[in-house]
PDB file of C-alpha atoms and ligand atoms in Angstrom:
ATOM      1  CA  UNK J   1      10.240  -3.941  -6.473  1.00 78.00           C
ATOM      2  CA  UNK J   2       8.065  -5.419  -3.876  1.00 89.00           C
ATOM      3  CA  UNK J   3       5.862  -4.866  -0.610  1.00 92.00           C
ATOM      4  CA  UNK J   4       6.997  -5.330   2.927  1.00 92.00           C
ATOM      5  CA  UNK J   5       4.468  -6.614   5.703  1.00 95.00           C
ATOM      6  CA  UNK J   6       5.699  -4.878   8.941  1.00 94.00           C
ATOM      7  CA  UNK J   7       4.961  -7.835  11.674  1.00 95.00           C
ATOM      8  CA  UNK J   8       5.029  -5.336  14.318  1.00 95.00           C
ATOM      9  CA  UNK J   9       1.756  -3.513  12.771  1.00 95.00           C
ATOM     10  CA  UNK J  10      -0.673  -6.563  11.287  1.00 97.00           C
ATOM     11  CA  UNK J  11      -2.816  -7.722  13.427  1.00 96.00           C
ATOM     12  CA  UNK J  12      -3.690 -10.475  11.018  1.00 97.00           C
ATOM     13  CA  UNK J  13      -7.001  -8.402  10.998  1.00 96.00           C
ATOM     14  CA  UNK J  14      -8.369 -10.206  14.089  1.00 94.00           C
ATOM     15  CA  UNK J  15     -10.649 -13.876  13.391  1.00 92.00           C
ATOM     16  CA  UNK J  16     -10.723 -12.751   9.798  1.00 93.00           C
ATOM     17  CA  UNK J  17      -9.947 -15.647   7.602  1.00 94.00           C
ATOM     18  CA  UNK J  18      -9.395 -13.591   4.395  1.00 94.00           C
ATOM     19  CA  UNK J  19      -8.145 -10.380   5.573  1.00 96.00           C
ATOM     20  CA  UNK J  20      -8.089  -7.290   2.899  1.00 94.00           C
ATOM     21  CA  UNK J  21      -4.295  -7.875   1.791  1.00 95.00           C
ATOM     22  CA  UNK J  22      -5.281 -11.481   1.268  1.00 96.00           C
ATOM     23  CA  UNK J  23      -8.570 -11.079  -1.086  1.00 95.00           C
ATOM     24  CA  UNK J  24      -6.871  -8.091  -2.735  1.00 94.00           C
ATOM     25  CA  UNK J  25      -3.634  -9.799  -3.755  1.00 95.00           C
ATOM     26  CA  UNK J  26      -4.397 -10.604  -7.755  1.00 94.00           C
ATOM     27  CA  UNK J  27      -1.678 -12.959  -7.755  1.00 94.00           C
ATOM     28  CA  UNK J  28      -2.445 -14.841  -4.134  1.00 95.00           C
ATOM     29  CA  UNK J  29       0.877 -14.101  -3.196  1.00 96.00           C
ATOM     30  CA  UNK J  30      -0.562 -13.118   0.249  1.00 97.00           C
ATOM     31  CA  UNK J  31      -1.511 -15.878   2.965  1.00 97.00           C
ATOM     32  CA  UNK J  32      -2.313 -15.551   6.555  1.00 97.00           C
ATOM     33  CA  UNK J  33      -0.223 -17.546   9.274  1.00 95.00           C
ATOM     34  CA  UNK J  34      -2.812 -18.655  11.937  1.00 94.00           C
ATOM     35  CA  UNK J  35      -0.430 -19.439  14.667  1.00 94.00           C
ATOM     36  CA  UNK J  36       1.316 -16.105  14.185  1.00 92.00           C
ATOM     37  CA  UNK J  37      -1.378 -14.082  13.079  1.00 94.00           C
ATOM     38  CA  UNK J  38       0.263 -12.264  10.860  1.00 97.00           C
ATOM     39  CA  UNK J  39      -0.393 -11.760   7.093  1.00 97.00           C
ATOM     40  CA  UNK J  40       3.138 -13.382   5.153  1.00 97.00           C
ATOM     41  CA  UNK J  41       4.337 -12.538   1.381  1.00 96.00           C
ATOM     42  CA  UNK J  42       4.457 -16.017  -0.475  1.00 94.00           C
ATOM     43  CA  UNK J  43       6.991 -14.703  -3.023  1.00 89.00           C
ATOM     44  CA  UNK J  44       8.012 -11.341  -3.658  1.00 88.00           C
ATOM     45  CA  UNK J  45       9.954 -11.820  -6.605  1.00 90.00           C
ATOM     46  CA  UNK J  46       6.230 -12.227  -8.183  1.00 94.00           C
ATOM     47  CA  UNK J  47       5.025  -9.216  -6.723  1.00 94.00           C
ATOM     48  CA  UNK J  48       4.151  -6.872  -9.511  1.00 91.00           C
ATOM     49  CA  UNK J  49       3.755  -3.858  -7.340  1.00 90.00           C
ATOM     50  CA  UNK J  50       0.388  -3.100  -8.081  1.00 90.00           C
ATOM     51  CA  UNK J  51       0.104  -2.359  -4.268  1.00 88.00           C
ATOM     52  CA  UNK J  52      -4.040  -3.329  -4.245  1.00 89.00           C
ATOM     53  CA  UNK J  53      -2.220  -4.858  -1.083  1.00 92.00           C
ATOM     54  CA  UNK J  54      -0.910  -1.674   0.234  1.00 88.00           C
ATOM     55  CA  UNK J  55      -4.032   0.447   0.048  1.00 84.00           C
ATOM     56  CA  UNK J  56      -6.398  -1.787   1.498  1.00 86.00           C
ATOM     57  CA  UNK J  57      -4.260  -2.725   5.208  1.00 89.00           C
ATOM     58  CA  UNK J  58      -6.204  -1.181   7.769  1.00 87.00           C
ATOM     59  CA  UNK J  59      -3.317  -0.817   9.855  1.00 90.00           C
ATOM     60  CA  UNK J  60      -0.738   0.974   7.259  1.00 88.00           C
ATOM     61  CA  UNK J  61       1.107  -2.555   7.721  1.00 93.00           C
ATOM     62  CA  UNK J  62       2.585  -3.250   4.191  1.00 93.00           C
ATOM     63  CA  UNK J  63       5.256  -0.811   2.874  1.00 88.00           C
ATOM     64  CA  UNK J  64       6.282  -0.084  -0.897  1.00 88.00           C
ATOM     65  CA  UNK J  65      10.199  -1.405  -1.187  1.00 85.00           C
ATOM     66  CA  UNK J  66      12.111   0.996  -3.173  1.00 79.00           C
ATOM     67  CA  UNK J  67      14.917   0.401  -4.972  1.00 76.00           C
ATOM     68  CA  UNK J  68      18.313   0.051  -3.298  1.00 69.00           C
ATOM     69  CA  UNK J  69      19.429   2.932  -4.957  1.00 66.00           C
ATOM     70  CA  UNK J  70      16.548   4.918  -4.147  1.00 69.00           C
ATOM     71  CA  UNK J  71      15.787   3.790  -0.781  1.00 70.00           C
ATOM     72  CA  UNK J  72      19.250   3.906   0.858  1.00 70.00           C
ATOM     73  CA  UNK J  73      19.541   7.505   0.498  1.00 74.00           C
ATOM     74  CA  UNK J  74      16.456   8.175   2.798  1.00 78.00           C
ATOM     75  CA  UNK J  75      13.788   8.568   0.297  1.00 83.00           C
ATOM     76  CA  UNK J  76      10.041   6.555   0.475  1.00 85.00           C
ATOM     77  CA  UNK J  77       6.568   6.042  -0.508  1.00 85.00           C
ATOM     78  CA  UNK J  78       4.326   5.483   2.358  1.00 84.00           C
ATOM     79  CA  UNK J  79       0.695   4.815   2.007  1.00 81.00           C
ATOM     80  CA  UNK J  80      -1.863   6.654   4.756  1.00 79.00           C
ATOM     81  CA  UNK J  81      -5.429   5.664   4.381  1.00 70.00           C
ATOM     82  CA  UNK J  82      -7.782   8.531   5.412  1.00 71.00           C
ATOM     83  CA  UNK J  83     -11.098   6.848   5.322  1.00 74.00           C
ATOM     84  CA  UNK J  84     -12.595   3.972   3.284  1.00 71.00           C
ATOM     85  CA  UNK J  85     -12.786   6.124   0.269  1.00 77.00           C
ATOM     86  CA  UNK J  86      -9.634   7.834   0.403  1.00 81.00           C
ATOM     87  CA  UNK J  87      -5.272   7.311   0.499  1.00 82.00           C
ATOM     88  CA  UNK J  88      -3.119   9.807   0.807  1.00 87.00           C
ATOM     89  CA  UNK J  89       0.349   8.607  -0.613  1.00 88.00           C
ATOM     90  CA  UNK J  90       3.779  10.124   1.006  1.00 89.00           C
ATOM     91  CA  UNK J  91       6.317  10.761  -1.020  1.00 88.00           C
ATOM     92  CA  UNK J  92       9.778  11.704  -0.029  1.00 87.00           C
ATOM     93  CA  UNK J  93      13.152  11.787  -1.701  1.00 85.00           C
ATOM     94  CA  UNK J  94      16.959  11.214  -0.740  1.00 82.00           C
ATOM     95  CA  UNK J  95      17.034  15.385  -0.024  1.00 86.00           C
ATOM     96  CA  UNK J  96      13.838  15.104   2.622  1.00 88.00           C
ATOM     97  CA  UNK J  97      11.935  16.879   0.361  1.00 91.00           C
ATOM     98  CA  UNK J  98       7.919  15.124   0.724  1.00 91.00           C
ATOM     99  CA  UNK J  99       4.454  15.790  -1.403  1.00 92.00           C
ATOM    100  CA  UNK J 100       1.659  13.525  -0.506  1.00 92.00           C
ATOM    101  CA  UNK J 101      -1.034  12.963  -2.951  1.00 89.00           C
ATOM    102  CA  UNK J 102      -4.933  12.440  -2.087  1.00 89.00           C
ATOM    103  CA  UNK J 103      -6.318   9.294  -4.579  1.00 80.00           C
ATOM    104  CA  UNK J 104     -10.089   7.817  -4.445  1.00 79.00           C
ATOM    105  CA  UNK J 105      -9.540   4.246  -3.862  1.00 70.00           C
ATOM    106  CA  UNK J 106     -13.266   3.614  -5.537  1.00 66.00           C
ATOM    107  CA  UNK J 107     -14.276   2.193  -8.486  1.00 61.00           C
ATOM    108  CA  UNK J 108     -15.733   5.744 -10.244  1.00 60.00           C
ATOM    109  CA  UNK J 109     -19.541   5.507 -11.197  1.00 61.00           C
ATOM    110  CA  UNK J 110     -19.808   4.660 -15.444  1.00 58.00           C
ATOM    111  CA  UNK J 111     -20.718   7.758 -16.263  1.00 60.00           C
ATOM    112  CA  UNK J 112     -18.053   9.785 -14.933  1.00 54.00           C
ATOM    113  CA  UNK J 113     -15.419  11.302 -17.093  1.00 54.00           C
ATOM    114  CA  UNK J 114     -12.201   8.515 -16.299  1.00 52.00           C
ATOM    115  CA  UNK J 115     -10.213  11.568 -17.170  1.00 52.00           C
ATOM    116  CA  UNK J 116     -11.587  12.908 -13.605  1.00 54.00           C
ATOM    117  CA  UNK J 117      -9.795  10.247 -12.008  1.00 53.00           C
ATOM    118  CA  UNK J 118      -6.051  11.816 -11.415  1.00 54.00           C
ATOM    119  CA  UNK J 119      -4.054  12.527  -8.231  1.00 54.00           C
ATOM    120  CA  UNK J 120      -4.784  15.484  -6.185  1.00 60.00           C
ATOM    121  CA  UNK J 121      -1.470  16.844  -5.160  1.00 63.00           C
ATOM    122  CA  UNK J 122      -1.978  18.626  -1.842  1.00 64.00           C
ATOM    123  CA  UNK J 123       1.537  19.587  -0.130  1.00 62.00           C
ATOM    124  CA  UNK J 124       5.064  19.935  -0.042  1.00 58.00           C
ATOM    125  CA  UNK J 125       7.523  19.875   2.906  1.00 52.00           C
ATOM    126  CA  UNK J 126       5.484  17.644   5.645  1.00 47.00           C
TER     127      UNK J 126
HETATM  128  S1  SF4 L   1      -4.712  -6.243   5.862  1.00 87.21           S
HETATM  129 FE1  SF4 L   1      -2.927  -5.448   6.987  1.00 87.21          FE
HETATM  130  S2  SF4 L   1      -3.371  -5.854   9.162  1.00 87.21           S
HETATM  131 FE2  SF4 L   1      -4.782  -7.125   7.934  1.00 87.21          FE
HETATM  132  S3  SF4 L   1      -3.706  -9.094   7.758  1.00 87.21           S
HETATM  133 FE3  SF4 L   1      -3.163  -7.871   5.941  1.00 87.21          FE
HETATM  134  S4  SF4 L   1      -1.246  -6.848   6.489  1.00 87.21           S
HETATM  135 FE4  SF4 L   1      -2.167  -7.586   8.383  1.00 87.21          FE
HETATM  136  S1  SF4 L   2       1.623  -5.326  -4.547  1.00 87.21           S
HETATM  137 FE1  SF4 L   2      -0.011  -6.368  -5.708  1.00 87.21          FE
HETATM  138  S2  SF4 L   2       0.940  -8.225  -6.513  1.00 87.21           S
HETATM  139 FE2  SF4 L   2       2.295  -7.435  -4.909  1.00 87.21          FE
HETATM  140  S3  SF4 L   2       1.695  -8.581  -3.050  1.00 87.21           S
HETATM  141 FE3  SF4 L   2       0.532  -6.631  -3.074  1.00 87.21          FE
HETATM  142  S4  SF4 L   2      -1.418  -7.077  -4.081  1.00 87.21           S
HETATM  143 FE4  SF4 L   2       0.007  -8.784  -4.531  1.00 87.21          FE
END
């Protein structure tokens, strides 16, 4: 699978010359187009779906691609970031049924239990 930059929703992050998607990418896959202002995919065949990408656009401008099988019935994963310190993933399959999940997007402090860090599953049916 890959990501998807929606042109429509970057906004290139404004003068930045490294925006998020860009310094997040671990495989600099990500570059940003001056004259269009707009954040471009280099090669998405070497996208390893990590999605560092996807959770850190400000403006919820880079999709998860599903499958073909999976996404031509209907069904997605959308990202939603709450706050700095929080993304709430949308899930939804090829019946309409959705659960969104609430996931820290910080590194946890050493001494925390790792085991603490799991999704929070908060709803069905949105
Ligand atoms: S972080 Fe989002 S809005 Fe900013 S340049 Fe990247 S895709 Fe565009
Ligand atoms: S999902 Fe990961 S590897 Fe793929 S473009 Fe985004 S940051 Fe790069």
């Amino acid at each position: 699978m890959t990501i998807t930059i929606d042109k429509k929703k970057c906004d290139g992050c404004g003068l930045s010359k490294q925006p998020p998607c860009m310094k997040s990418c671990p495989g600099n896959l990500i570059y940003k187009e001056f004259s269009m202002k707009k954040a471009v995919l280099r090669c998405g065949a070497d996208c390893w779906d990590c999605y560092c990408c996807v959770k850190v656009c400000p403006k919820e401008a880079i999709d998860v691609v599903l499958a073909y099988e999976i996404s031509n019935r209907g069904a997605f994963l959308k990202p939603k970031a709450l706050d700095s310190n929080t993304i709430e993933w949308v899930l939804q399959d090829k019946q309409g049924n959705s659960t969104s999940y609430r996931q820290s997007t910080q590194y946890l402090p050493l001494e925390q239990d790792a085991a603490d860090e799991t999704f929070t599953e908060i709803g069905e049916g949105i």
